[in-house]
PDB file of C-alpha atoms and ligand atoms in Angstrom:
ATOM      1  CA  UNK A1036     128.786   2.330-122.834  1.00  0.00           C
ATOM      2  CA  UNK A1037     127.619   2.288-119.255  1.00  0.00           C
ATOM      3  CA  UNK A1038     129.967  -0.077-116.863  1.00  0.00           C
ATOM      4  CA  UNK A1039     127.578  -2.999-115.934  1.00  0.00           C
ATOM      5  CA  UNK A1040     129.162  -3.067-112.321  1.00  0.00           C
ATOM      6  CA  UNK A1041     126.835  -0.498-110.970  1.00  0.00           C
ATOM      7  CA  UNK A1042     123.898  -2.633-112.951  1.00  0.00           C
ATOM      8  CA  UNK A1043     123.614  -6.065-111.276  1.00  0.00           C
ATOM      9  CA  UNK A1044     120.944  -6.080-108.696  1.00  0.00           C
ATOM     10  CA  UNK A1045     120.321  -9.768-106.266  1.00  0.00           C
ATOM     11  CA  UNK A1046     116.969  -8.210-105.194  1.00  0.00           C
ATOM     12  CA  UNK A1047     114.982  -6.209-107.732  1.00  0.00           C
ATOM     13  CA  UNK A1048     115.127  -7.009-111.558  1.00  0.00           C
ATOM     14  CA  UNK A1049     115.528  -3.949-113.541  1.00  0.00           C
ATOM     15  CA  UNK A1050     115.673  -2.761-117.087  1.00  0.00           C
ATOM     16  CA  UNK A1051     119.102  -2.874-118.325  1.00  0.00           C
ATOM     17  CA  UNK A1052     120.280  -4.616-115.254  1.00  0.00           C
ATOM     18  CA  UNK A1053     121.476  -8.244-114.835  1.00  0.00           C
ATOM     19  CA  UNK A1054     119.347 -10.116-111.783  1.00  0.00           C
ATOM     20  CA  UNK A1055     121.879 -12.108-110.180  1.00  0.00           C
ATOM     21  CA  UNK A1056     121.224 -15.002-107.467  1.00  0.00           C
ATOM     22  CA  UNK A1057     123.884 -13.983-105.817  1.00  0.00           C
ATOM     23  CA  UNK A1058     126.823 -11.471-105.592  1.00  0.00           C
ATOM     24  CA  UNK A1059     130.340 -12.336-105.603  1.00  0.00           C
ATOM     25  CA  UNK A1060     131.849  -8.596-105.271  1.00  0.00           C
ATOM     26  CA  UNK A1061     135.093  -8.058-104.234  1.00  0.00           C
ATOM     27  CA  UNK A1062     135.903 -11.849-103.308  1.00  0.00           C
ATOM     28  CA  UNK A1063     138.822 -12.010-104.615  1.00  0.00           C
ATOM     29  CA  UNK A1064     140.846  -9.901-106.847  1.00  0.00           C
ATOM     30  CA  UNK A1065     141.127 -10.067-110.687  1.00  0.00           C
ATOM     31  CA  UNK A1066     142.995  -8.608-113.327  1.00  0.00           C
ATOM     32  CA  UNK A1067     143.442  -5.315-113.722  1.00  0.00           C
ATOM     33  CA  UNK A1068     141.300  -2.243-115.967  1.00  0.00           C
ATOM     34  CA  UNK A1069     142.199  -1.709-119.808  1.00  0.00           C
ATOM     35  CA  UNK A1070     142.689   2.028-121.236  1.00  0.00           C
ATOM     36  CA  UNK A1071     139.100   1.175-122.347  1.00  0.00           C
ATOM     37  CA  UNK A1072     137.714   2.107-118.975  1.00  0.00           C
ATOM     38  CA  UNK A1073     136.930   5.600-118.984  1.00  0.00           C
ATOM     39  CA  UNK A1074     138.470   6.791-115.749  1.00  0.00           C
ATOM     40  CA  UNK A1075     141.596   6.698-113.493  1.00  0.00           C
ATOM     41  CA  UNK A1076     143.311   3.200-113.927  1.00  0.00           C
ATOM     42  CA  UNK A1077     144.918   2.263-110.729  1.00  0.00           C
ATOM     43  CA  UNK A1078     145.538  -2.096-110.983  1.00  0.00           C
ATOM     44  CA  UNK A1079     142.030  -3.800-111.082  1.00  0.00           C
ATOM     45  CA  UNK A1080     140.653  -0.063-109.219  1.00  0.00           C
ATOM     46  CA  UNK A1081     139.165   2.178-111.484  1.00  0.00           C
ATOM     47  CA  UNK A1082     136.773   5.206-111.152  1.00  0.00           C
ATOM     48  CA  UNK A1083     135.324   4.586-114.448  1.00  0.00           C
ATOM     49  CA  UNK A1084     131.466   4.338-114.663  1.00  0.00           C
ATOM     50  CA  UNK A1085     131.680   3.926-118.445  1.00  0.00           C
ATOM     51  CA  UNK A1086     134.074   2.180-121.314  1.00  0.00           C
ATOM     52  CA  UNK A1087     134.891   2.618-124.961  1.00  0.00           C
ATOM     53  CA  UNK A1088     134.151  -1.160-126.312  1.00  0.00           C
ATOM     54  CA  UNK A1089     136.000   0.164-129.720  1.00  0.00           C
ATOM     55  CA  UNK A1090     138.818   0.306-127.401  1.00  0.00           C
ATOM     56  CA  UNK A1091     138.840  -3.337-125.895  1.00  0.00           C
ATOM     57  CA  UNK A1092     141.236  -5.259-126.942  1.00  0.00           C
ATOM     58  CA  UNK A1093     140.991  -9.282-127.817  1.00  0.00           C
ATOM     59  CA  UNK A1094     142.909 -12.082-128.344  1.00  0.00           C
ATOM     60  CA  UNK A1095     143.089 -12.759-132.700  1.00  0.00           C
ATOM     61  CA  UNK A1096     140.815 -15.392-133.819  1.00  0.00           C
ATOM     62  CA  UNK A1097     144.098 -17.990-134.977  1.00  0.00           C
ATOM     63  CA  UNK A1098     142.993 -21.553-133.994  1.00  0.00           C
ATOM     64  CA  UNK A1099     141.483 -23.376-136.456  1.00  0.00           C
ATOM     65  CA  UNK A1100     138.776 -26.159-134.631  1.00  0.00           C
ATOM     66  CA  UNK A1101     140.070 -29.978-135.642  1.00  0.00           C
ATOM     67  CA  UNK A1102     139.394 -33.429-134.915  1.00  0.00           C
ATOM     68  CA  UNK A1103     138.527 -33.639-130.913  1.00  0.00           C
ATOM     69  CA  UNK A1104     138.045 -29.906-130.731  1.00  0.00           C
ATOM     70  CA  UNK A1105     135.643 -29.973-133.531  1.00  0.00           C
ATOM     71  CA  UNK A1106     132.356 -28.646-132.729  1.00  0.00           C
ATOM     72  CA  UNK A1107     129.222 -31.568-132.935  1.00  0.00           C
ATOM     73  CA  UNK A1108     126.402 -29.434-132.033  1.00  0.00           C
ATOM     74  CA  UNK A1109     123.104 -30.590-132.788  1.00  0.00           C
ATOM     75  CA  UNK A1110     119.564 -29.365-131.778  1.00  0.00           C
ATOM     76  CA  UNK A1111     116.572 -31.945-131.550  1.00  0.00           C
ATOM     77  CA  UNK A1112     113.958 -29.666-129.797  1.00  0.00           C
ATOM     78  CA  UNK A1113     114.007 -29.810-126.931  1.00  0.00           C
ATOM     79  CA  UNK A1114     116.860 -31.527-126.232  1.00  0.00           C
ATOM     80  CA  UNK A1115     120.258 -29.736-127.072  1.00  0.00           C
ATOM     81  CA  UNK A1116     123.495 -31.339-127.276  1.00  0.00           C
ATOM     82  CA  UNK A1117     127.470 -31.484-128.364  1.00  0.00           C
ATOM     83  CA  UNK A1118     130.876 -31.268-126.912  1.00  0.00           C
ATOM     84  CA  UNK A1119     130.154 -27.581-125.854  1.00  0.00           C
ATOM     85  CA  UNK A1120     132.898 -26.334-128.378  1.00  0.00           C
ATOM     86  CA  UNK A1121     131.698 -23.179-131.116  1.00  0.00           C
ATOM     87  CA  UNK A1122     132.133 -24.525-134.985  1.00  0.00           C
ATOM     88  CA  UNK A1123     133.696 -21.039-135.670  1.00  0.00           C
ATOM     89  CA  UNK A1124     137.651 -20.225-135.354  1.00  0.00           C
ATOM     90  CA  UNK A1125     138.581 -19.421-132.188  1.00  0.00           C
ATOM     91  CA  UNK A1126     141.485 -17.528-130.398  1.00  0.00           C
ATOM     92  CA  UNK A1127     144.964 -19.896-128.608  1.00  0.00           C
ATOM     93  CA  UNK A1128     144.131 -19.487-124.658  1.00  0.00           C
ATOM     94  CA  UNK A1129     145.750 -19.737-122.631  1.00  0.00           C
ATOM     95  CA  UNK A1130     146.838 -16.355-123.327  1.00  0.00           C
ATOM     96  CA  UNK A1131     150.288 -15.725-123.505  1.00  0.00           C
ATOM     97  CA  UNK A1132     150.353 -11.752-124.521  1.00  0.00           C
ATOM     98  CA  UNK A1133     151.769 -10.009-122.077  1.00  0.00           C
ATOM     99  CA  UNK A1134     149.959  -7.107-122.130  1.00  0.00           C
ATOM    100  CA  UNK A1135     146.298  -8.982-122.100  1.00  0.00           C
ATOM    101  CA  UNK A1136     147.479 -11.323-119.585  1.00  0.00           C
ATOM    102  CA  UNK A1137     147.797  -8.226-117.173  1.00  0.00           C
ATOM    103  CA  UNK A1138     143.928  -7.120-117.832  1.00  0.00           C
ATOM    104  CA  UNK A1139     143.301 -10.813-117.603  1.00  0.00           C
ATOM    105  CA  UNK A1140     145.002 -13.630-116.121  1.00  0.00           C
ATOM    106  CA  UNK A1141     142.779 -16.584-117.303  1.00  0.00           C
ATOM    107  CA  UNK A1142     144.837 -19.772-117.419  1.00  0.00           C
ATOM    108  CA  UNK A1143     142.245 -21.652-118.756  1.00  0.00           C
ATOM    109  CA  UNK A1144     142.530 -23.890-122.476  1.00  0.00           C
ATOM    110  CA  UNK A1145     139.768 -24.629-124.230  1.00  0.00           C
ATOM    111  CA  UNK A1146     138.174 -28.047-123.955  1.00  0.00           C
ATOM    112  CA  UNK A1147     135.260 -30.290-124.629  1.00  0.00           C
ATOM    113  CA  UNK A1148     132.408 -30.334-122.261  1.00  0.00           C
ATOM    114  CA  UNK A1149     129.509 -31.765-123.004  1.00  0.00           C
ATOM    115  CA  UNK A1150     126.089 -30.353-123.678  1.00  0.00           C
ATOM    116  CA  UNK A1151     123.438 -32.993-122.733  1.00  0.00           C
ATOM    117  CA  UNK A1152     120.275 -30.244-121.785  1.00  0.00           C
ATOM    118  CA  UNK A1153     116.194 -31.068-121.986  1.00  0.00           C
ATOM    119  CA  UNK A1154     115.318 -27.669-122.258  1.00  0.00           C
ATOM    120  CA  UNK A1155     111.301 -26.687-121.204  1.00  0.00           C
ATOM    121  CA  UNK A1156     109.539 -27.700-124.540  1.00  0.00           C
ATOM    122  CA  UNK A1157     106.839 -25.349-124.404  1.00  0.00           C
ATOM    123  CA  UNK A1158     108.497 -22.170-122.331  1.00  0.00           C
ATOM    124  CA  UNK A1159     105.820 -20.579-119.565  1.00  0.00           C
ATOM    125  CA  UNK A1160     105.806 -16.569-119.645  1.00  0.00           C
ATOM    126  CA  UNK A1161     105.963 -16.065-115.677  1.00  0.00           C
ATOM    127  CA  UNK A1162     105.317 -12.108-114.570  1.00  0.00           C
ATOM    128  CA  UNK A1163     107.638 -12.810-111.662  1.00  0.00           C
ATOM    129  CA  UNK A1164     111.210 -12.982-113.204  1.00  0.00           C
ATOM    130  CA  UNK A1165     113.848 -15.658-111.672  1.00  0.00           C
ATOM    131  CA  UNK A1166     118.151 -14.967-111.310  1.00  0.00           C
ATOM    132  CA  UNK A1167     120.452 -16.196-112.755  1.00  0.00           C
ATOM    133  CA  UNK A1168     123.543 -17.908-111.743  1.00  0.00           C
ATOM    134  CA  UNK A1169     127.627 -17.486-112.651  1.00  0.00           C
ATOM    135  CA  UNK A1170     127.148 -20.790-115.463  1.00  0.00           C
ATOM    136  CA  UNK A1171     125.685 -21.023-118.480  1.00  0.00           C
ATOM    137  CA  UNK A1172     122.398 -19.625-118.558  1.00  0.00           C
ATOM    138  CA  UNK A1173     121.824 -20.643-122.582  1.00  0.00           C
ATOM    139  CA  UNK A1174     123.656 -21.394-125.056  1.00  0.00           C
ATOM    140  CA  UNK A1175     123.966 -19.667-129.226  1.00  0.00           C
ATOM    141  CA  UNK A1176     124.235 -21.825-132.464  1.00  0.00           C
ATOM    142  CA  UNK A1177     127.788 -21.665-132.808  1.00  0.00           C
ATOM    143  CA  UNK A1178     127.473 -24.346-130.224  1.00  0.00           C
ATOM    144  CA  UNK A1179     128.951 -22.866-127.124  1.00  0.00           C
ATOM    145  CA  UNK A1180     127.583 -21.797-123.754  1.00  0.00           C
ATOM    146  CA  UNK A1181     125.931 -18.332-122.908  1.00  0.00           C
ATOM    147  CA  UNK A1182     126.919 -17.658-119.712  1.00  0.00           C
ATOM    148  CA  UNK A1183     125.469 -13.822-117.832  1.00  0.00           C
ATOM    149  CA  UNK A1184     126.838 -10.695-118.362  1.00  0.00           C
ATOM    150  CA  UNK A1185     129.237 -11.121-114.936  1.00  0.00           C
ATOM    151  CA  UNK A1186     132.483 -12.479-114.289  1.00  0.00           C
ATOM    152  CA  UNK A1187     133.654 -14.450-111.244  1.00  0.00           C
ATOM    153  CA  UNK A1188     133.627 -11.619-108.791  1.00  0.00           C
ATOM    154  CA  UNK A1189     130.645  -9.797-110.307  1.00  0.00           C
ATOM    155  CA  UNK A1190     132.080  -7.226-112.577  1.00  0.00           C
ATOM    156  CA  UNK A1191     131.147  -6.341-115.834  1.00  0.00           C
ATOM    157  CA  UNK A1192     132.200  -9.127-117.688  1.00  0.00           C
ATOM    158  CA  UNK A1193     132.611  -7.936-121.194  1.00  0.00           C
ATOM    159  CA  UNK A1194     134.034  -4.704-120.183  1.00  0.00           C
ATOM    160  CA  UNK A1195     136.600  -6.658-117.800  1.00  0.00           C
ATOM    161  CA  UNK A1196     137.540 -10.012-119.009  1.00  0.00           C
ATOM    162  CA  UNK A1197     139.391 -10.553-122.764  1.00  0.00           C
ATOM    163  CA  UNK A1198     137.909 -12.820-125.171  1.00  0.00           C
ATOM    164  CA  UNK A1199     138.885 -13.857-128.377  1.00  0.00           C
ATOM    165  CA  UNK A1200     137.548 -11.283-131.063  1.00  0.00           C
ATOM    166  CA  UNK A1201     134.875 -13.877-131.450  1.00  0.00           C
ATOM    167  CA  UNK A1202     133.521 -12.813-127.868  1.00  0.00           C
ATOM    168  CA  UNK A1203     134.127 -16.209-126.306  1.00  0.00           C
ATOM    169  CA  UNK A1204     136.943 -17.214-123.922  1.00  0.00           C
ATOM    170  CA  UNK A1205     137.435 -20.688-121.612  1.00  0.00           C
ATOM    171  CA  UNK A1206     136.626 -21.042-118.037  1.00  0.00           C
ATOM    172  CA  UNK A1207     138.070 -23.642-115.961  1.00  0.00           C
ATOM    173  CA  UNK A1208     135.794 -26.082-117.931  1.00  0.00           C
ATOM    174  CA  UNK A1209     133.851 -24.417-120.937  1.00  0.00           C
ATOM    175  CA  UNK A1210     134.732 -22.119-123.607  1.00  0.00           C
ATOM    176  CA  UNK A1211     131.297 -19.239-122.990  1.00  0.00           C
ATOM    177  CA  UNK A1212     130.400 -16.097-124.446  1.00  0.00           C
ATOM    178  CA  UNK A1213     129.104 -12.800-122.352  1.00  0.00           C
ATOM    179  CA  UNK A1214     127.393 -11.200-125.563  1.00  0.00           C
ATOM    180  CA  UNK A1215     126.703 -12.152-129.007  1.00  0.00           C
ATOM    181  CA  UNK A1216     129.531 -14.021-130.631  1.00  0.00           C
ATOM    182  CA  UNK A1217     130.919 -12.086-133.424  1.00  0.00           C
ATOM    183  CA  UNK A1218     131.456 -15.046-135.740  1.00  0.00           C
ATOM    184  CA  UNK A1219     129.920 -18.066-136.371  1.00  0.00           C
ATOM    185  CA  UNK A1220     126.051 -17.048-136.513  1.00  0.00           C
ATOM    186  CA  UNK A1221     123.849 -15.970-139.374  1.00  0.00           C
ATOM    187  CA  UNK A1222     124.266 -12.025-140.402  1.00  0.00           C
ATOM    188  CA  UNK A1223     121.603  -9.134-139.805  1.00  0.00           C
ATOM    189  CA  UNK A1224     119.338  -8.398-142.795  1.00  0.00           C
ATOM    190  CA  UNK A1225     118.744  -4.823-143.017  1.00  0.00           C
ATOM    191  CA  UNK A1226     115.461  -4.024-142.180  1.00  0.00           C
ATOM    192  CA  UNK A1227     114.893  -7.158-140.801  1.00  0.00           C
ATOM    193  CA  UNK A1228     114.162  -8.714-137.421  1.00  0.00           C
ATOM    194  CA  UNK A1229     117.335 -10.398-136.384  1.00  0.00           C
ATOM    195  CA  UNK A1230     117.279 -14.261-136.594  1.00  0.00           C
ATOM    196  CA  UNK A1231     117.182 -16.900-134.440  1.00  0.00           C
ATOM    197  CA  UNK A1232     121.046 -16.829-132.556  1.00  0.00           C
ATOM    198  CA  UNK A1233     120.518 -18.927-129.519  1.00  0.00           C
ATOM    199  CA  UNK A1234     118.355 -20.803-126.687  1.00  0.00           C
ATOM    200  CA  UNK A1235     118.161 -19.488-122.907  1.00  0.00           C
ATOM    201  CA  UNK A1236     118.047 -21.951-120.162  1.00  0.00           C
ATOM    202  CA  UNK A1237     114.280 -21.636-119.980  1.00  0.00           C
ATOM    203  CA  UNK A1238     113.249 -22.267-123.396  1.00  0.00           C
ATOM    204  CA  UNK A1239     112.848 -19.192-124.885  1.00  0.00           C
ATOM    205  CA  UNK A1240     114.902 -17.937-128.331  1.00  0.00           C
ATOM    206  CA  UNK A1241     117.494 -15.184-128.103  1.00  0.00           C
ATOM    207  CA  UNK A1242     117.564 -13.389-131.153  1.00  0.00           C
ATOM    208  CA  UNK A1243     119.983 -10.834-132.762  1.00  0.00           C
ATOM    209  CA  UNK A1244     120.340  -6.785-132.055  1.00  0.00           C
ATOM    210  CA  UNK A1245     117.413  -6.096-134.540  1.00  0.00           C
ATOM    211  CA  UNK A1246     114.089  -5.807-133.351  1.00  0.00           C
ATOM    212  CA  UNK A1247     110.624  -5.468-135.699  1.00  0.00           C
ATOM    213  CA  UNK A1248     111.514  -3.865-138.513  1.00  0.00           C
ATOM    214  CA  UNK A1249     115.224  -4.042-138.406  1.00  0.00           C
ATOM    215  CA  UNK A1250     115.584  -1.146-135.671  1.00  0.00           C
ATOM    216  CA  UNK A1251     118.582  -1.710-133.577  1.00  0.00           C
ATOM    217  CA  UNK A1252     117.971  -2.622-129.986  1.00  0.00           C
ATOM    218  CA  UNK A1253     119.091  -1.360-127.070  1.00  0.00           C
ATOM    219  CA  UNK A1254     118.375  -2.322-123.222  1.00  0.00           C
ATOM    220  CA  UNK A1255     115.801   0.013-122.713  1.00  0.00           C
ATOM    221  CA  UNK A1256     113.776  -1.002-125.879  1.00  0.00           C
ATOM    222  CA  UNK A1257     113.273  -4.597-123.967  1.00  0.00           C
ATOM    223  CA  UNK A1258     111.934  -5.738-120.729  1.00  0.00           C
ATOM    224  CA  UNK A1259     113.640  -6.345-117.163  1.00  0.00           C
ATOM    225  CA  UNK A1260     114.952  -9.720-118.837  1.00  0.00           C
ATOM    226  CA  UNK A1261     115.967  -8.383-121.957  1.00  0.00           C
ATOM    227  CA  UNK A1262     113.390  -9.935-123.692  1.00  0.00           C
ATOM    228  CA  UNK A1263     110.312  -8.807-125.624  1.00  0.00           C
ATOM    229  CA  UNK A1264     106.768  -9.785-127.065  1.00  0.00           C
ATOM    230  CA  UNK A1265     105.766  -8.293-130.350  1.00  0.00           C
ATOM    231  CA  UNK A1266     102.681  -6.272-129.942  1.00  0.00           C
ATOM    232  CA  UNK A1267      99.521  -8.551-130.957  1.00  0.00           C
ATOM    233  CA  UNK A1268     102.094 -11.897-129.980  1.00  0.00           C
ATOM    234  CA  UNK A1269     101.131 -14.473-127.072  1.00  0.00           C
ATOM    235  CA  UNK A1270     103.192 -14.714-124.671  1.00  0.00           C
ATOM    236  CA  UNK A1271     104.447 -18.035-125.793  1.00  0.00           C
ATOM    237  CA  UNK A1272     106.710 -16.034-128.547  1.00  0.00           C
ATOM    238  CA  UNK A1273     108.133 -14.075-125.989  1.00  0.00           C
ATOM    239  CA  UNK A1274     111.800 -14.390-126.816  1.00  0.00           C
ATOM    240  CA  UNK A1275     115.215 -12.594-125.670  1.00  0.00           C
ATOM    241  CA  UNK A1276     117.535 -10.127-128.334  1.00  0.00           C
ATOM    242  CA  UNK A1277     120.992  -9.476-127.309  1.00  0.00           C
ATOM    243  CA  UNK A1278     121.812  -5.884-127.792  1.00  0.00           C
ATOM    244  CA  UNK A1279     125.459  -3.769-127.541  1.00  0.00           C
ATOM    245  CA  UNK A1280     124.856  -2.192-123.958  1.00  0.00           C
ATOM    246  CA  UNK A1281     124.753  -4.228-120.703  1.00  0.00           C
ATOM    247  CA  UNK A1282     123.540  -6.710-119.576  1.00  0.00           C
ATOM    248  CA  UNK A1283     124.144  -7.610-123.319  1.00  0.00           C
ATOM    249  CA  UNK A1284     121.482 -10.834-123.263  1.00  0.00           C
ATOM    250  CA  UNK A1285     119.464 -12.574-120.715  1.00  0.00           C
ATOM    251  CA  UNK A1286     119.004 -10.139-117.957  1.00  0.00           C
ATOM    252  CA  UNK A1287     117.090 -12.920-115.626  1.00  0.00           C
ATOM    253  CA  UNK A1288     115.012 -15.594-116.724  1.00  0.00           C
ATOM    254  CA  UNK A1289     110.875 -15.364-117.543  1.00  0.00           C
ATOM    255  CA  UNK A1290     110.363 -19.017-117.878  1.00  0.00           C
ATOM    256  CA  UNK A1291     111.706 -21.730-115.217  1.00  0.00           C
ATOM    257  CA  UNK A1292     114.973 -22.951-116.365  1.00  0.00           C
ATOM    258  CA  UNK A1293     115.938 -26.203-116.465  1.00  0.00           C
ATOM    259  CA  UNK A1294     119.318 -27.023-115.138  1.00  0.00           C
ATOM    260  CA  UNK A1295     122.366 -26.581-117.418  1.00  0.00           C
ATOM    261  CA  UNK A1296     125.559 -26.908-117.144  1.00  0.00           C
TER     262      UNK A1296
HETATM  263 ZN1   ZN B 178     133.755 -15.427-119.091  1.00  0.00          ZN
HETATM  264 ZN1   ZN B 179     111.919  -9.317-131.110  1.00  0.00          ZN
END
C-alpha cells in the first residue's frame, strides 16, 4: 500500500490524501520503521514509499474491559457520549515487547475520557472541504475516538505507529483508532453496502469498506474527503466509508465540525 507520508497536503485537499490544518513533520523524532516498510530501514529513516500491512505487526488483543474500564457508550442523536473506552477486548499498553517498543515507544495506558459531543444534527454538504486536526475527528460504535490518518509528527500513522490487532492504541489521554477497528463492529454482508460503523465530527456517517452493491472501496472510488453520495442521493446522505489504503477514513471534513475532544 502506498506510504501516506507523501499524501498529507495543509493546502489543497486531494483524493486519497489526508487535508491536514497543520503539519508537524520532522518535529521531533519517533520510533523507528518495521520490516513492513518496503525500503532501506535505517532507525525511524526509511526510503520506503510503500508497506506490506500483512506484515505489520500488533500488540495481541489480551485485556479483557472490566468495571471502570468498561465501555458506556451511548448515542442519543445528536448528542454522543461515554467514557471514550471501545466495548471490544483490547491489547495491555503500555507496551512492554521489546521488539514493538523499538518501532514504537508509546508509554501511554489506556484510560477513561469522556465523550460529552453535540454533534451538527442535520450535517450541511459544503463544496469547500475544511482540515482536520491531530484529535479525534469522529468517533466508531465500539465507542472509541477516530482520530486522522497521522501521527504526532505527521507520518503515516497506521503504517508507523503499533496498535493492538484491534487497530486502536492510547494517546496520552484516549485510547483512538487510525482505520477501521478490526473488532467490535458489525461484519460486511457480501454484496452488501457496508453498515453504519461510526460518526465524523461533522455529522456525517462513516460506513464500512463496501460501497453500493457490496464492491470493495478504495480511495479513489470516493471523493477528496473520502466520502461519497449515491447517485440519485441528496446531499444530506452524503456519508464517509473507510477503505484499506490511506488516508483510511475521513480525509477532511464536508460539513462544519463541531468541536470534539
Ligand atoms: Zn494513534
Ligand atoms: Zn456509500
Amino acid at each position: 500500500m502506498p506510504l501516506g507520508d507523501y499524501l498529507m497536503t495543509t493546502t489543497t485537499p486531494q483524493v486519497g490524501y489526508l487535508y491536514l490544518c497543520s503539519s508537524n513533520a520532522g518535529k521531533f523524532q519517533k520510533g523507528d520503521a518495521g520490516p513492513w516498510f518496503n525500503g532501506t530501514n535505517s532507525g525511524s529513516t526509511t526510503t520506503a514509499t510503500t508497506w506490506d500491512l500483512t506484515k505489520k505487526l500488533y500488540v495481541a488483543v489480551t485485556k479483557a474491559a472490566t468495571g471502570t474500564l468498561s465501555s458506556t457508550f451511548s448515542v442519543s442523536w445528536p448528542s454522543i457520549g461515554g467514557n471514550g473506552l471501545p466495548g471490544h477486548n483490547t491489547g495491555d499498553f503500555p507496551i512492554t515487547d521489546t521488539t514493538l517498543k523499538q518501532y514504537d515507544g508509546n508509554p501511554n495506558s489506556i484510560k477513561s475520557k469522556t465523550i460529552a459531543w453535540g454533534l451538527p444534527s442535520t450535517p450541511t454538504y459544503h463544496d469547500t472541504p475544511s482540515c482536520v486536526g491531530y484529535g479525534a475527528i469522529g468517533v466508531f460504535l465500539t465507542g472509541a475516538r477516530l482520530f486522522a490518518a497521522t501521527d504526532a509528527v505527521s507520518r503515516d500513522a497506521r503504517a508507523w505507529e503499533i496498535t493492538d490487532a484491534c487497530g486502536g492504541h492510547p494517546s496520552t489521554d484516549a485510547y483512538h483508532y487510525h482505520s477501521l477497528p478490526a473488532c467490535g463492529l458489525t461484519a460486511d454482508v457480501a454484496g452488501q453496502h457496508s453498515a453504519l460503523v461510526g460518526y465524523a465530527s461533522d455529522g456525517f456517517g462513516i460506513y464500512g469498506n463496501l460501497g453500493e452493491g457490496g464492491t470493495a472501496l478504495k480511495s479513489s472510488d470516493l471523493d477528496k474527503c473520502h466520502g461519497h453520495i449515491h447517485a440519485g442521493a441528496p446531499s444530506s446522505e452524503y456519508h464517509y466509508h473507510t477503505t484499506d489504503d490511506f488516508p483510511y477514513t475521513v480525509g477532511c471534513f464536508r460539513g462544519t465540525a463541531a468541536t470534539t475532544d
